[in-house]
PDB file of C-alpha atoms in Angstrom:
ATOM      1  CA  MET A   1     172.640 160.658  19.446  1.00 49.00           C
ATOM      2  CA  GLU A   2     171.019 163.942  19.576  1.00 51.00           C
ATOM      3  CA  LYS A   3     167.759 162.626  18.493  1.00 48.00           C
ATOM      4  CA  SER A   4     167.803 159.755  21.248  1.00 50.00           C
ATOM      5  CA  SER A   5     168.727 162.531  23.798  1.00 54.00           C
ATOM      6  CA  SER A   6     165.759 164.761  22.831  1.00 55.00           C
ATOM      7  CA  ILE A   7     163.439 161.814  22.982  1.00 53.00           C
ATOM      8  CA  PHE A   8     164.737 160.697  26.119  1.00 55.00           C
ATOM      9  CA  ASN A   9     164.265 164.337  27.600  1.00 57.00           C
ATOM     10  CA  SER A  10     160.709 164.595  26.467  1.00 55.00           C
ATOM     11  CA  LEU A  11     160.000 161.290  28.260  1.00 54.00           C
ATOM     12  CA  LEU A  12     161.678 162.395  31.500  1.00 54.00           C
ATOM     13  CA  SER A  13     159.751 165.613  31.373  1.00 53.00           C
ATOM     14  CA  SER A  14     156.574 163.948  31.285  1.00 53.00           C
ATOM     15  CA  ASN A  15     157.149 162.265  34.597  1.00 52.00           C
ATOM     16  CA  LYS A  16     156.182 158.948  33.388  1.00 55.00           C
ATOM     17  CA  ILE A  17     159.518 157.011  32.402  1.00 61.00           C
ATOM     18  CA  ILE A  18     160.490 155.965  35.722  1.00 69.00           C
ATOM     19  CA  GLU A  19     158.665 155.488  39.007  1.00 74.00           C
ATOM     20  CA  TYR A  20     159.540 153.876  42.119  1.00 76.00           C
ATOM     21  CA  LYS A  21     156.630 152.424  43.726  1.00 79.00           C
ATOM     22  CA  LYS A  22     155.453 149.132  45.294  1.00 83.00           C
ATOM     23  CA  GLU A  23     153.896 146.686  42.888  1.00 81.00           C
ATOM     24  CA  THR A  24     150.399 146.250  44.125  1.00 84.00           C
ATOM     25  CA  ILE A  25     146.998 145.398  42.267  1.00 83.00           C
ATOM     26  CA  GLU A  26     146.193 149.117  41.863  1.00 84.00           C
ATOM     27  CA  SER A  27     149.524 150.150  40.778  1.00 84.00           C
ATOM     28  CA  THR A  28     149.647 147.427  38.102  1.00 84.00           C
ATOM     29  CA  LEU A  29     146.066 148.153  36.867  1.00 83.00           C
ATOM     30  CA  GLU A  30     147.080 152.015  36.709  1.00 85.00           C
ATOM     31  CA  GLU A  31     150.064 151.239  34.569  1.00 84.00           C
ATOM     32  CA  VAL A  32     148.213 148.941  32.311  1.00 83.00           C
ATOM     33  CA  ASN A  33     145.481 151.669  31.759  1.00 83.00           C
ATOM     34  CA  ALA A  34     148.259 154.160  31.143  1.00 84.00           C
ATOM     35  CA  VAL A  35     149.888 151.765  28.356  1.00 84.00           C
ATOM     36  CA  GLU A  36     146.610 151.106  26.818  1.00 83.00           C
ATOM     37  CA  GLU A  37     145.939 154.802  26.566  1.00 84.00           C
ATOM     38  CA  GLU A  38     149.334 155.411  24.830  1.00 85.00           C
ATOM     39  CA  ILE A  39     148.619 152.575  22.317  1.00 83.00           C
ATOM     40  CA  LYS A  40     145.216 154.268  21.440  1.00 81.00           C
ATOM     41  CA  SER A  41     147.008 157.463  20.907  1.00 86.00           C
ATOM     42  CA  LEU A  42     149.621 156.122  18.429  1.00 85.00           C
ATOM     43  CA  ILE A  43     149.533 157.514  14.894  1.00 87.00           C
ATOM     44  CA  PRO A  44     150.986 155.562  11.861  1.00 87.00           C
ATOM     45  CA  THR A  45     154.470 156.217  10.744  1.00 86.00           C
ATOM     46  CA  LEU A  46     155.023 157.761   7.315  1.00 86.00           C
ATOM     47  CA  VAL A  47     157.926 156.892   5.298  1.00 85.00           C
ATOM     48  CA  LEU A  48     158.471 158.721   1.906  1.00 84.00           C
ATOM     49  CA  LYS A  49     160.713 156.532  -0.428  1.00 82.00           C
ATOM     50  CA  ASN A  50     161.178 157.267  -4.270  1.00 84.00           C
ATOM     51  CA  ASN A  51     158.136 159.693  -4.139  1.00 85.00           C
ATOM     52  CA  ILE A  52     155.986 156.725  -2.702  1.00 88.00           C
ATOM     53  CA  GLU A  53     154.380 157.240   0.500  1.00 88.00           C
ATOM     54  CA  ILE A  54     154.457 154.212   2.811  1.00 87.00           C
ATOM     55  CA  ARG A  55     152.156 154.248   5.989  1.00 87.00           C
ATOM     56  CA  VAL A  56     153.226 151.822   8.884  1.00 85.00           C
ATOM     57  CA  LYS A  57     150.636 151.081  11.541  1.00 84.00           C
ATOM     58  CA  SER A  58     151.998 149.708  14.870  1.00 82.00           C
ATOM     59  CA  THR A  59     150.107 146.889  16.578  1.00 81.00           C
ATOM     60  CA  LEU A  60     151.131 146.392  20.001  1.00 81.00           C
ATOM     61  CA  MET A  61     150.382 143.371  22.226  1.00 78.00           C
ATOM     62  CA  PHE A  62     150.770 142.608  25.925  1.00 77.00           C
ATOM     63  CA  THR A  63     153.090 139.651  25.621  1.00 78.00           C
ATOM     64  CA  MET A  64     155.932 140.504  28.071  1.00 79.00           C
ATOM     65  CA  VAL A  65     154.048 140.152  31.225  1.00 79.00           C
ATOM     66  CA  ASP A  66     153.983 137.442  33.935  1.00 80.00           C
ATOM     67  CA  GLY A  67     151.207 135.453  35.263  1.00 80.00           C
ATOM     68  CA  LYS A  68     150.843 137.911  38.201  1.00 82.00           C
ATOM     69  CA  VAL A  69     150.105 140.700  36.035  1.00 82.00           C
ATOM     70  CA  CYS A  70     147.448 138.476  33.900  1.00 81.00           C
ATOM     71  CA  ASN A  71     145.800 137.560  37.154  1.00 80.00           C
ATOM     72  CA  THR A  72     145.538 141.212  38.166  1.00 80.00           C
ATOM     73  CA  MET A  73     144.273 142.440  34.809  1.00 78.00           C
ATOM     74  CA  THR A  74     141.490 139.759  34.820  1.00 74.00           C
ATOM     75  CA  GLY A  75     140.713 139.876  38.440  1.00 73.00           C
ATOM     76  CA  SER A  76     141.605 136.069  39.025  1.00 74.00           C
ATOM     77  CA  SER A  77     143.551 134.294  41.829  1.00 78.00           C
ATOM     78  CA  SER A  78     146.545 132.339  41.238  1.00 80.00           C
ATOM     79  CA  GLN A  79     144.998 129.216  41.533  1.00 82.00           C
ATOM     80  CA  LYS A  80     142.307 129.965  38.873  1.00 81.00           C
ATOM     81  CA  CYS A  81     142.839 129.991  35.240  1.00 82.00           C
ATOM     82  CA  TYR A  82     142.653 133.694  34.023  1.00 76.00           C
ATOM     83  CA  ILE A  83     141.750 132.584  30.547  1.00 77.00           C
ATOM     84  CA  CYS A  84     138.348 130.667  31.406  1.00 78.00           C
ATOM     85  CA  LYS A  85     137.908 131.138  35.164  1.00 75.00           C
ATOM     86  CA  CYS A  86     138.268 127.532  35.674  1.00 81.00           C
ATOM     87  CA  SER A  87     138.510 126.747  39.351  1.00 81.00           C
ATOM     88  CA  PRO A  88     141.074 124.085  40.690  1.00 84.00           C
ATOM     89  CA  LYS A  89     138.180 121.496  41.457  1.00 81.00           C
ATOM     90  CA  ASP A  90     137.208 121.705  37.812  1.00 80.00           C
ATOM     91  CA  MET A  91     140.665 121.532  36.223  1.00 82.00           C
ATOM     92  CA  ASN A  92     140.875 117.729  36.166  1.00 85.00           C
ATOM     93  CA  ASP A  93     137.442 117.591  34.192  1.00 82.00           C
ATOM     94  CA  ILE A  94     138.985 117.910  30.839  1.00 83.00           C
ATOM     95  CA  THR A  95     135.721 118.060  28.869  1.00 79.00           C
ATOM     96  CA  ARG A  96     134.296 120.617  30.963  1.00 75.00           C
ATOM     97  CA  ALA A  97     137.616 122.563  30.916  1.00 75.00           C
ATOM     98  CA  LYS A  98     137.647 122.379  27.237  1.00 74.00           C
ATOM     99  CA  ASN A  99     134.108 123.640  27.029  1.00 72.00           C
ATOM    100  CA  LEU A 100     134.932 126.639  29.124  1.00 68.00           C
ATOM    101  CA  SER A 101     137.233 127.926  26.551  1.00 56.00           C
ATOM    102  CA  VAL A 102     154.509 118.522  38.777  1.00 35.00           C
ATOM    103  CA  GLN A 103     154.195 118.216  42.021  1.00 38.00           C
ATOM    104  CA  PRO A 104     156.261 115.004  43.017  1.00 41.00           C
ATOM    105  CA  GLU A 105     154.313 112.040  44.412  1.00 43.00           C
ATOM    106  CA  LEU A 106     154.391 112.230  48.176  1.00 48.00           C
ATOM    107  CA  GLU A 107     153.575 109.580  50.832  1.00 56.00           C
ATOM    108  CA  PHE A 108     150.306 111.174  50.809  1.00 62.00           C
ATOM    109  CA  LYS A 109     147.982 111.875  48.110  1.00 72.00           C
ATOM    110  CA  LYS A 110     146.560 115.333  48.740  1.00 74.00           C
ATOM    111  CA  TRP A 111     146.121 118.584  46.864  1.00 77.00           C
ATOM    112  CA  GLN A 112     147.155 120.892  49.660  1.00 80.00           C
ATOM    113  CA  VAL A 113     149.419 120.400  52.731  1.00 81.00           C
ATOM    114  CA  ARG A 114     147.441 121.653  55.774  1.00 81.00           C
ATOM    115  CA  THR A 115     147.912 119.438  58.967  1.00 79.00           C
ATOM    116  CA  SER A 116     151.253 119.672  60.702  1.00 80.00           C
ATOM    117  CA  ASP A 117     152.148 116.002  60.228  1.00 73.00           C
ATOM    118  CA  ASP A 118     151.531 116.440  56.539  1.00 78.00           C
ATOM    119  CA  LYS A 119     153.764 119.562  56.375  1.00 82.00           C
ATOM    120  CA  VAL A 120     156.713 117.595  58.062  1.00 79.00           C
ATOM    121  CA  ILE A 121     156.433 114.749  55.617  1.00 81.00           C
ATOM    122  CA  PHE A 122     156.229 117.163  52.630  1.00 85.00           C
ATOM    123  CA  GLU A 123     159.453 119.163  53.879  1.00 86.00           C
ATOM    124  CA  LYS A 124     161.211 115.940  54.364  1.00 84.00           C
ATOM    125  CA  ARG A 125     160.312 114.919  50.927  1.00 86.00           C
ATOM    126  CA  LYS A 126     161.243 118.252  49.292  1.00 88.00           C
ATOM    127  CA  LYS A 127     164.541 118.271  51.055  1.00 88.00           C
ATOM    128  CA  TYR A 128     165.173 114.677  49.877  1.00 87.00           C
ATOM    129  CA  ILE A 129     164.456 115.841  46.190  1.00 91.00           C
ATOM    130  CA  GLN A 130     166.505 119.159  46.456  1.00 91.00           C
ATOM    131  CA  ASP A 131     169.533 117.178  47.906  1.00 90.00           C
ATOM    132  CA  ARG A 132     169.399 114.615  45.185  1.00 89.00           C
ATOM    133  CA  PHE A 133     169.332 117.152  42.245  1.00 92.00           C
ATOM    134  CA  ARG A 134     172.036 119.213  44.156  1.00 90.00           C
ATOM    135  CA  THR A 135     174.109 115.830  44.442  1.00 90.00           C
ATOM    136  CA  GLU A 136     173.539 114.145  41.055  1.00 89.00           C
ATOM    137  CA  THR A 137     172.995 117.349  38.718  1.00 90.00           C
ATOM    138  CA  ASP A 138     174.336 120.245  40.493  1.00 90.00           C
ATOM    139  CA  LEU A 139     170.902 121.852  40.325  1.00 91.00           C
ATOM    140  CA  LEU A 140     169.547 123.951  43.015  1.00 91.00           C
ATOM    141  CA  ILE A 141     165.734 123.525  42.943  1.00 90.00           C
ATOM    142  CA  ASP A 142     163.400 126.063  44.439  1.00 89.00           C
ATOM    143  CA  VAL A 143     166.061 127.604  46.742  1.00 88.00           C
ATOM    144  CA  VAL A 144     165.410 131.346  47.510  1.00 86.00           C
ATOM    145  CA  LEU A 145     167.945 133.827  46.453  1.00 83.00           C
ATOM    146  CA  GLN A 146     167.792 136.916  48.456  1.00 80.00           C
ATOM    147  CA  GLY A 147     166.664 139.943  46.003  1.00 74.00           C
ATOM    148  CA  LYS A 148     166.525 137.682  42.983  1.00 75.00           C
ATOM    149  CA  GLY A 149     163.622 135.314  43.573  1.00 81.00           C
ATOM    150  CA  THR A 150     164.268 131.499  43.517  1.00 86.00           C
ATOM    151  CA  THR A 151     166.662 129.420  41.463  1.00 87.00           C
ATOM    152  CA  ASN A 152     163.592 128.009  39.301  1.00 86.00           C
ATOM    153  CA  ASP A 153     164.723 129.868  36.264  1.00 84.00           C
ATOM    154  CA  GLY A 154     164.914 128.757  32.434  1.00 82.00           C
ATOM    155  CA  ASN A 155     168.245 127.264  32.844  1.00 86.00           C
ATOM    156  CA  THR A 156     167.215 125.074  35.427  1.00 90.00           C
ATOM    157  CA  ALA A 157     164.119 124.267  33.690  1.00 89.00           C
ATOM    158  CA  ARG A 158     166.012 123.253  30.318  1.00 89.00           C
ATOM    159  CA  ARG A 159     168.381 120.914  32.540  1.00 91.00           C
ATOM    160  CA  PHE A 160     165.519 119.615  34.544  1.00 92.00           C
ATOM    161  CA  PHE A 161     163.686 118.269  31.342  1.00 92.00           C
ATOM    162  CA  LYS A 162     166.934 117.293  29.296  1.00 90.00           C
ATOM    163  CA  ASN A 163     167.584 114.415  31.572  1.00 90.00           C
ATOM    164  CA  ALA A 164     163.932 113.269  32.040  1.00 93.00           C
ATOM    165  CA  GLU A 165     165.010 109.772  33.159  1.00 93.00           C
ATOM    166  CA  LEU A 166     166.952 110.976  36.026  1.00 92.00           C
ATOM    167  CA  THR A 167     164.237 113.703  36.879  1.00 93.00           C
ATOM    168  CA  SER A 168     161.548 110.894  36.877  1.00 92.00           C
ATOM    169  CA  ALA A 169     163.655 108.673  39.286  1.00 90.00           C
ATOM    170  CA  ILE A 170     164.165 111.795  41.773  1.00 90.00           C
ATOM    171  CA  THR A 171     160.823 113.119  41.719  1.00 91.00           C
ATOM    172  CA  ASN A 172     158.973 109.864  41.283  1.00 89.00           C
ATOM    173  CA  VAL A 173     156.802 111.687  38.606  1.00 92.00           C
ATOM    174  CA  ASP A 174     155.830 109.648  35.593  1.00 93.00           C
ATOM    175  CA  LEU A 175     158.630 109.612  32.870  1.00 94.00           C
ATOM    176  CA  GLN A 176     156.245 109.863  30.047  1.00 95.00           C
ATOM    177  CA  LEU A 177     154.641 112.843  31.524  1.00 96.00           C
ATOM    178  CA  ILE A 178     157.789 114.712  32.114  1.00 95.00           C
ATOM    179  CA  LYS A 179     158.976 114.093  28.389  1.00 95.00           C
ATOM    180  CA  ARG A 180     155.532 115.498  27.074  1.00 96.00           C
ATOM    181  CA  PHE A 181     155.864 118.618  29.317  1.00 96.00           C
ATOM    182  CA  GLY A 182     159.486 119.092  27.836  1.00 94.00           C
ATOM    183  CA  VAL A 183     158.193 118.356  24.319  1.00 95.00           C
ATOM    184  CA  ILE A 184     155.433 121.116  24.825  1.00 95.00           C
ATOM    185  CA  LEU A 185     157.696 123.781  26.334  1.00 93.00           C
ATOM    186  CA  LYS A 186     160.542 123.311  23.739  1.00 92.00           C
ATOM    187  CA  THR A 187     157.977 123.475  20.904  1.00 93.00           C
ATOM    188  CA  MET A 188     156.103 126.600  22.217  1.00 91.00           C
ATOM    189  CA  SER A 189     159.750 128.437  22.668  1.00 87.00           C
ATOM    190  CA  SER A 190     161.254 127.323  19.294  1.00 87.00           C
ATOM    191  CA  GLY A 191     160.328 130.239  17.575  1.00 85.00           C
ATOM    192  CA  TYR A 192     159.139 128.151  14.530  1.00 89.00           C
ATOM    193  CA  GLU A 193     155.476 128.116  13.308  1.00 90.00           C
ATOM    194  CA  ILE A 194     153.388 125.316  15.160  1.00 93.00           C
ATOM    195  CA  ASN A 195     151.009 122.860  13.629  1.00 94.00           C
ATOM    196  CA  LEU A 196     147.925 123.851  15.734  1.00 94.00           C
ATOM    197  CA  GLU A 197     145.971 120.650  14.905  1.00 95.00           C
ATOM    198  CA  LYS A 198     148.712 118.350  16.028  1.00 95.00           C
ATOM    199  CA  PHE A 199     149.700 120.580  18.990  1.00 96.00           C
ATOM    200  CA  GLU A 200     146.135 120.805  20.321  1.00 95.00           C
ATOM    201  CA  ALA A 201     145.738 116.794  19.972  1.00 95.00           C
ATOM    202  CA  TYR A 202     149.141 116.403  21.867  1.00 96.00           C
ATOM    203  CA  THR A 203     148.341 118.853  24.742  1.00 96.00           C
ATOM    204  CA  LEU A 204     144.773 117.245  25.127  1.00 96.00           C
ATOM    205  CA  GLU A 205     146.290 113.788  25.282  1.00 96.00           C
ATOM    206  CA  THR A 206     148.927 115.118  27.801  1.00 96.00           C
ATOM    207  CA  ALA A 207     146.235 116.550  30.179  1.00 95.00           C
ATOM    208  CA  GLU A 208     144.205 113.126  29.938  1.00 95.00           C
ATOM    209  CA  LEU A 209     147.597 111.422  30.969  1.00 95.00           C
ATOM    210  CA  TYR A 210     147.988 113.910  33.766  1.00 95.00           C
ATOM    211  CA  VAL A 211     144.407 113.354  35.161  1.00 94.00           C
ATOM    212  CA  SER A 212     144.635 109.485  34.980  1.00 93.00           C
ATOM    213  CA  LEU A 213     147.940 109.495  36.651  1.00 92.00           C
ATOM    214  CA  TYR A 214     147.345 112.081  39.277  1.00 91.00           C
ATOM    215  CA  PRO A 215     143.516 112.457  39.904  1.00 90.00           C
ATOM    216  CA  TRP A 216     144.024 113.460  43.376  1.00 89.00           C
ATOM    217  CA  TYR A 217     146.199 116.618  42.627  1.00 90.00           C
ATOM    218  CA  TYR A 218     143.899 119.269  40.935  1.00 91.00           C
ATOM    219  CA  MET A 219     145.787 120.381  37.813  1.00 92.00           C
ATOM    220  CA  PRO A 220     147.898 123.806  38.390  1.00 91.00           C
ATOM    221  CA  ALA A 221     146.441 126.767  36.745  1.00 91.00           C
ATOM    222  CA  SER A 222     149.599 127.272  34.813  1.00 90.00           C
ATOM    223  CA  VAL A 223     149.571 123.781  33.448  1.00 93.00           C
ATOM    224  CA  HIS A 224     145.740 124.115  32.575  1.00 95.00           C
ATOM    225  CA  LYS A 225     146.471 127.258  30.647  1.00 92.00           C
ATOM    226  CA  ILE A 226     149.145 125.496  28.387  1.00 93.00           C
ATOM    227  CA  LEU A 227     147.337 122.251  28.086  1.00 95.00           C
ATOM    228  CA  ILE A 228     143.740 123.570  27.517  1.00 93.00           C
ATOM    229  CA  HIS A 229     144.048 126.978  26.075  1.00 93.00           C
ATOM    230  CA  GLY A 230     147.638 126.871  24.381  1.00 92.00           C
ATOM    231  CA  THR A 231     146.330 126.439  21.022  1.00 93.00           C
ATOM    232  CA  ASP A 232     143.948 129.341  21.185  1.00 92.00           C
ATOM    233  CA  VAL A 233     146.727 131.551  22.431  1.00 90.00           C
ATOM    234  CA  ILE A 234     148.961 130.429  19.692  1.00 92.00           C
ATOM    235  CA  ARG A 235     146.318 130.770  17.177  1.00 91.00           C
ATOM    236  CA  SER A 236     145.616 134.540  18.142  1.00 89.00           C
ATOM    237  CA  ALA A 237     149.314 135.494  18.148  1.00 86.00           C
ATOM    238  CA  LEU A 238     150.636 137.500  15.119  1.00 82.00           C
ATOM    239  CA  LEU A 239     154.048 135.810  15.349  1.00 81.00           C
ATOM    240  CA  PRO A 240     155.241 132.259  16.471  1.00 83.00           C
ATOM    241  CA  ILE A 241     154.627 132.065  20.117  1.00 84.00           C
ATOM    242  CA  GLY A 242     158.300 131.590  20.886  1.00 81.00           C
ATOM    243  CA  GLN A 243     159.163 135.141  19.696  1.00 79.00           C
ATOM    244  CA  LEU A 244     156.591 136.785  21.904  1.00 82.00           C
ATOM    245  CA  SER A 245     157.959 135.637  25.250  1.00 78.00           C
ATOM    246  CA  LYS A 246     159.656 137.792  28.148  1.00 76.00           C
ATOM    247  CA  GLU A 247     163.089 136.390  27.161  1.00 75.00           C
ATOM    248  CA  ALA A 248     164.107 139.249  25.157  1.00 75.00           C
ATOM    249  CA  GLN A 249     163.061 141.567  28.135  1.00 80.00           C
ATOM    250  CA  GLU A 250     164.890 139.389  30.607  1.00 79.00           C
ATOM    251  CA  ALA A 251     167.915 139.275  28.476  1.00 79.00           C
ATOM    252  CA  ARG A 252     167.961 143.032  28.485  1.00 84.00           C
ATOM    253  CA  ASN A 253     168.684 143.114  32.245  1.00 86.00           C
ATOM    254  CA  LYS A 254     172.383 142.249  31.539  1.00 87.00           C
ATOM    255  CA  ASP A 255     172.653 145.232  28.966  1.00 87.00           C
ATOM    256  CA  PHE A 256     170.965 147.483  31.747  1.00 88.00           C
ATOM    257  CA  ARG A 257     173.483 146.446  34.321  1.00 90.00           C
ATOM    258  CA  ASN A 258     176.504 146.839  32.017  1.00 91.00           C
ATOM    259  CA  ILE A 259     175.594 150.269  30.839  1.00 91.00           C
ATOM    260  CA  ARG A 260     174.725 151.475  34.522  1.00 91.00           C
ATOM    261  CA  GLN A 261     178.087 150.444  35.725  1.00 91.00           C
ATOM    262  CA  ASN A 262     180.422 151.390  32.773  1.00 92.00           C
ATOM    263  CA  SER A 263     178.629 153.870  30.680  1.00 90.00           C
ATOM    264  CA  THR A 264     176.856 156.394  32.992  1.00 92.00           C
ATOM    265  CA  ARG A 265     177.746 159.255  35.107  1.00 92.00           C
ATOM    266  CA  GLN A 266     178.001 158.446  38.756  1.00 90.00           C
ATOM    267  CA  ILE A 267     177.234 161.654  40.094  1.00 88.00           C
ATOM    268  CA  ASN A 268     173.933 161.378  41.047  1.00 89.00           C
ATOM    269  CA  ARG A 269     170.829 159.210  40.229  1.00 90.00           C
ATOM    270  CA  ILE A 270     169.263 161.639  37.757  1.00 89.00           C
ATOM    271  CA  LEU A 271     172.131 162.067  35.475  1.00 91.00           C
ATOM    272  CA  GLN A 272     172.889 158.445  35.692  1.00 92.00           C
ATOM    273  CA  ASN A 273     169.328 157.478  34.631  1.00 91.00           C
ATOM    274  CA  GLU A 274     169.480 160.024  31.725  1.00 90.00           C
ATOM    275  CA  ASP A 275     172.717 158.428  30.489  1.00 92.00           C
ATOM    276  CA  LEU A 276     171.170 155.020  30.859  1.00 91.00           C
ATOM    277  CA  GLY A 277     168.097 156.186  28.824  1.00 89.00           C
ATOM    278  CA  HIS A 278     170.224 157.464  26.092  1.00 90.00           C
ATOM    279  CA  MET A 279     172.316 154.426  25.629  1.00 90.00           C
ATOM    280  CA  LEU A 280     169.166 152.099  25.963  1.00 87.00           C
ATOM    281  CA  LEU A 281     167.620 154.137  23.152  1.00 86.00           C
ATOM    282  CA  VAL A 282     170.762 154.118  21.024  1.00 85.00           C
ATOM    283  CA  SER A 283     171.237 150.306  21.257  1.00 82.00           C
ATOM    284  CA  SER A 284     167.406 149.492  20.604  1.00 81.00           C
ATOM    285  CA  ASP A 285     167.528 151.585  17.418  1.00 78.00           C
ATOM    286  CA  PRO A 286     166.008 149.551  14.566  1.00 76.00           C
ATOM    287  CA  TYR A 287     168.982 150.047  12.167  1.00 78.00           C
ATOM    288  CA  ILE A 288     171.524 149.346  14.753  1.00 76.00           C
ATOM    289  CA  SER A 289     169.832 146.288  15.867  1.00 73.00           C
ATOM    290  CA  SER A 290     169.428 145.011  12.433  1.00 73.00           C
ATOM    291  CA  LEU A 291     173.422 145.027  12.091  1.00 75.00           C
ATOM    292  CA  LYS A 292     173.665 142.205  14.855  1.00 71.00           C
ATOM    293  CA  LYS A 293     173.676 138.660  13.375  1.00 66.00           C
ATOM    294  CA  THR A 294     170.931 136.659  14.899  1.00 62.00           C
ATOM    295  CA  SER A 295     171.142 132.893  14.672  1.00 62.00           C
ATOM    296  CA  LYS A 296     168.086 130.720  14.574  1.00 64.00           C
ATOM    297  CA  MET A 297     167.579 127.409  16.460  1.00 70.00           C
ATOM    298  CA  ASN A 298     168.827 124.391  14.394  1.00 76.00           C
ATOM    299  CA  LEU A 299     165.814 122.336  13.552  1.00 78.00           C
ATOM    300  CA  LYS A 300     167.854 119.222  13.490  1.00 77.00           C
ATOM    301  CA  SER A 301     168.829 119.774  17.241  1.00 80.00           C
ATOM    302  CA  PHE A 302     165.054 118.887  18.038  1.00 86.00           C
ATOM    303  CA  ASP A 303     163.757 115.633  19.060  1.00 87.00           C
ATOM    304  CA  GLU A 304     161.274 113.928  16.438  1.00 89.00           C
ATOM    305  CA  ASP A 305     158.340 114.497  18.696  1.00 90.00           C
ATOM    306  CA  ILE A 306     159.058 118.118  18.526  1.00 91.00           C
ATOM    307  CA  ARG A 307     159.524 118.430  14.998  1.00 90.00           C
ATOM    308  CA  ALA A 308     156.338 116.680  14.342  1.00 92.00           C
ATOM    309  CA  LEU A 309     154.514 119.634  15.931  1.00 92.00           C
ATOM    310  CA  LEU A 310     156.306 122.229  13.967  1.00 91.00           C
ATOM    311  CA  ILE A 311     155.574 123.396  10.505  1.00 87.00           C
ATOM    312  CA  VAL A 312     159.034 124.322   8.816  1.00 75.00           C
ATOM    313  CA  GLU A 313     159.335 125.206   5.057  1.00 68.00           C
ATOM    314  CA  GLY A 314     161.932 123.337   3.224  1.00 57.00           C
ATOM    315  CA  ASP A 315     162.526 120.887   6.188  1.00 51.00           C
ATOM    316  CA  LYS A 316     162.450 117.994   3.794  1.00 45.00           C
ATOM    317  CA  ASN A 317     164.573 119.503   1.263  1.00 41.00           C
ATOM    318  CA  SER A 318     167.190 120.280   3.692  1.00 42.00           C
ATOM    319  CA  ASP A 319     167.162 116.615   4.951  1.00 43.00           C
ATOM    320  CA  SER A 320     167.431 115.420   1.370  1.00 41.00           C
ATOM    321  CA  ASP A 321     170.258 117.783   0.595  1.00 43.00           C
ATOM    322  CA  SER A 322     172.054 116.732   3.658  1.00 42.00           C
ATOM    323  CA  ASP A 323     171.684 112.982   2.754  1.00 46.00           C
ATOM    324  CA  SER A 324     172.970 113.586  -0.819  1.00 43.00           C
ATOM    325  CA  ASP A 325     175.955 115.264   0.495  1.00 45.00           C
ATOM    326  CA  LYS A 326     176.679 112.293   2.716  1.00 42.00           C
ATOM    327  CA  ASP A 327     176.398 110.085  -0.573  1.00 45.00           C
ATOM    328  CA  ASP A 328     178.762 112.217  -2.321  1.00 43.00           C
ATOM    329  CA  ASP A 329     181.443 111.995   0.340  1.00 45.00           C
ATOM    330  CA  SER A 330     181.178 108.194   0.486  1.00 43.00           C
ATOM    331  CA  GLU A 331     181.763 108.140  -3.197  1.00 38.00           C
TER     332      GLU A 331
END
């Protein structure tokens, strides 16, 4: 505890641990540059074990960032792909997009809603979809929550893709396309090693299917980055891509709130933040974190389409073992 206190106090004295400021392009770039400078100044960690010196070099990667930060860092708009600068008009040309390396179907087929008449139709259709999801699945789709963004979170997405048949019936989006998107997202978040050759073929087939079904709607940048550049991003990652998401950071918000409410001094904000920093440092200690049991996602819970895109050692052996156990039980 004393060690974490000294670390926190040194960070606090540098006036760089907490800043209250509006998130702008300038402030984001300033923070990114500051973090990059800190990464450059890192020195290897030396550990002496049994008269053997072990040198550990840290390699840090920007992975817990959202699309807004990526767009700011690369100077791209939200409608362009920040990886290859592909514009919306070029995203449906898969060959061109590859070389540069869902919206529900409405009564009108247009990429953007501009006229007042189209806006009325769009809002009517959107309300119809929202009402059906609320009534039939208890899901709140694209509803603004004051101070919390929208209801479009991970849990909503999982339930959205879980019942693809009903989702397709409500949105009128092609069932096969919804299933493919679900397979791709679950594969990337599985935490297992991905077969890059099969994954690339699957995503390109999905891109071709998208363009053939909806040529009038330019592929969104977020979809383009996954279908066209997903394999390249996964290939460059040091760990399985599912282990480099913002999920761990988002899950930490619950700890942040509980500690602030129950384990900090409420006298003033400075003391409260100091206690909060101490507790976060203690709970993030590598040894303490290693004591917590972590469960890996059960491979058998995945669909065959997902398992076909993964590389899992001993998968066949585990299946054969389970089959032999069943035979023993029957005997």
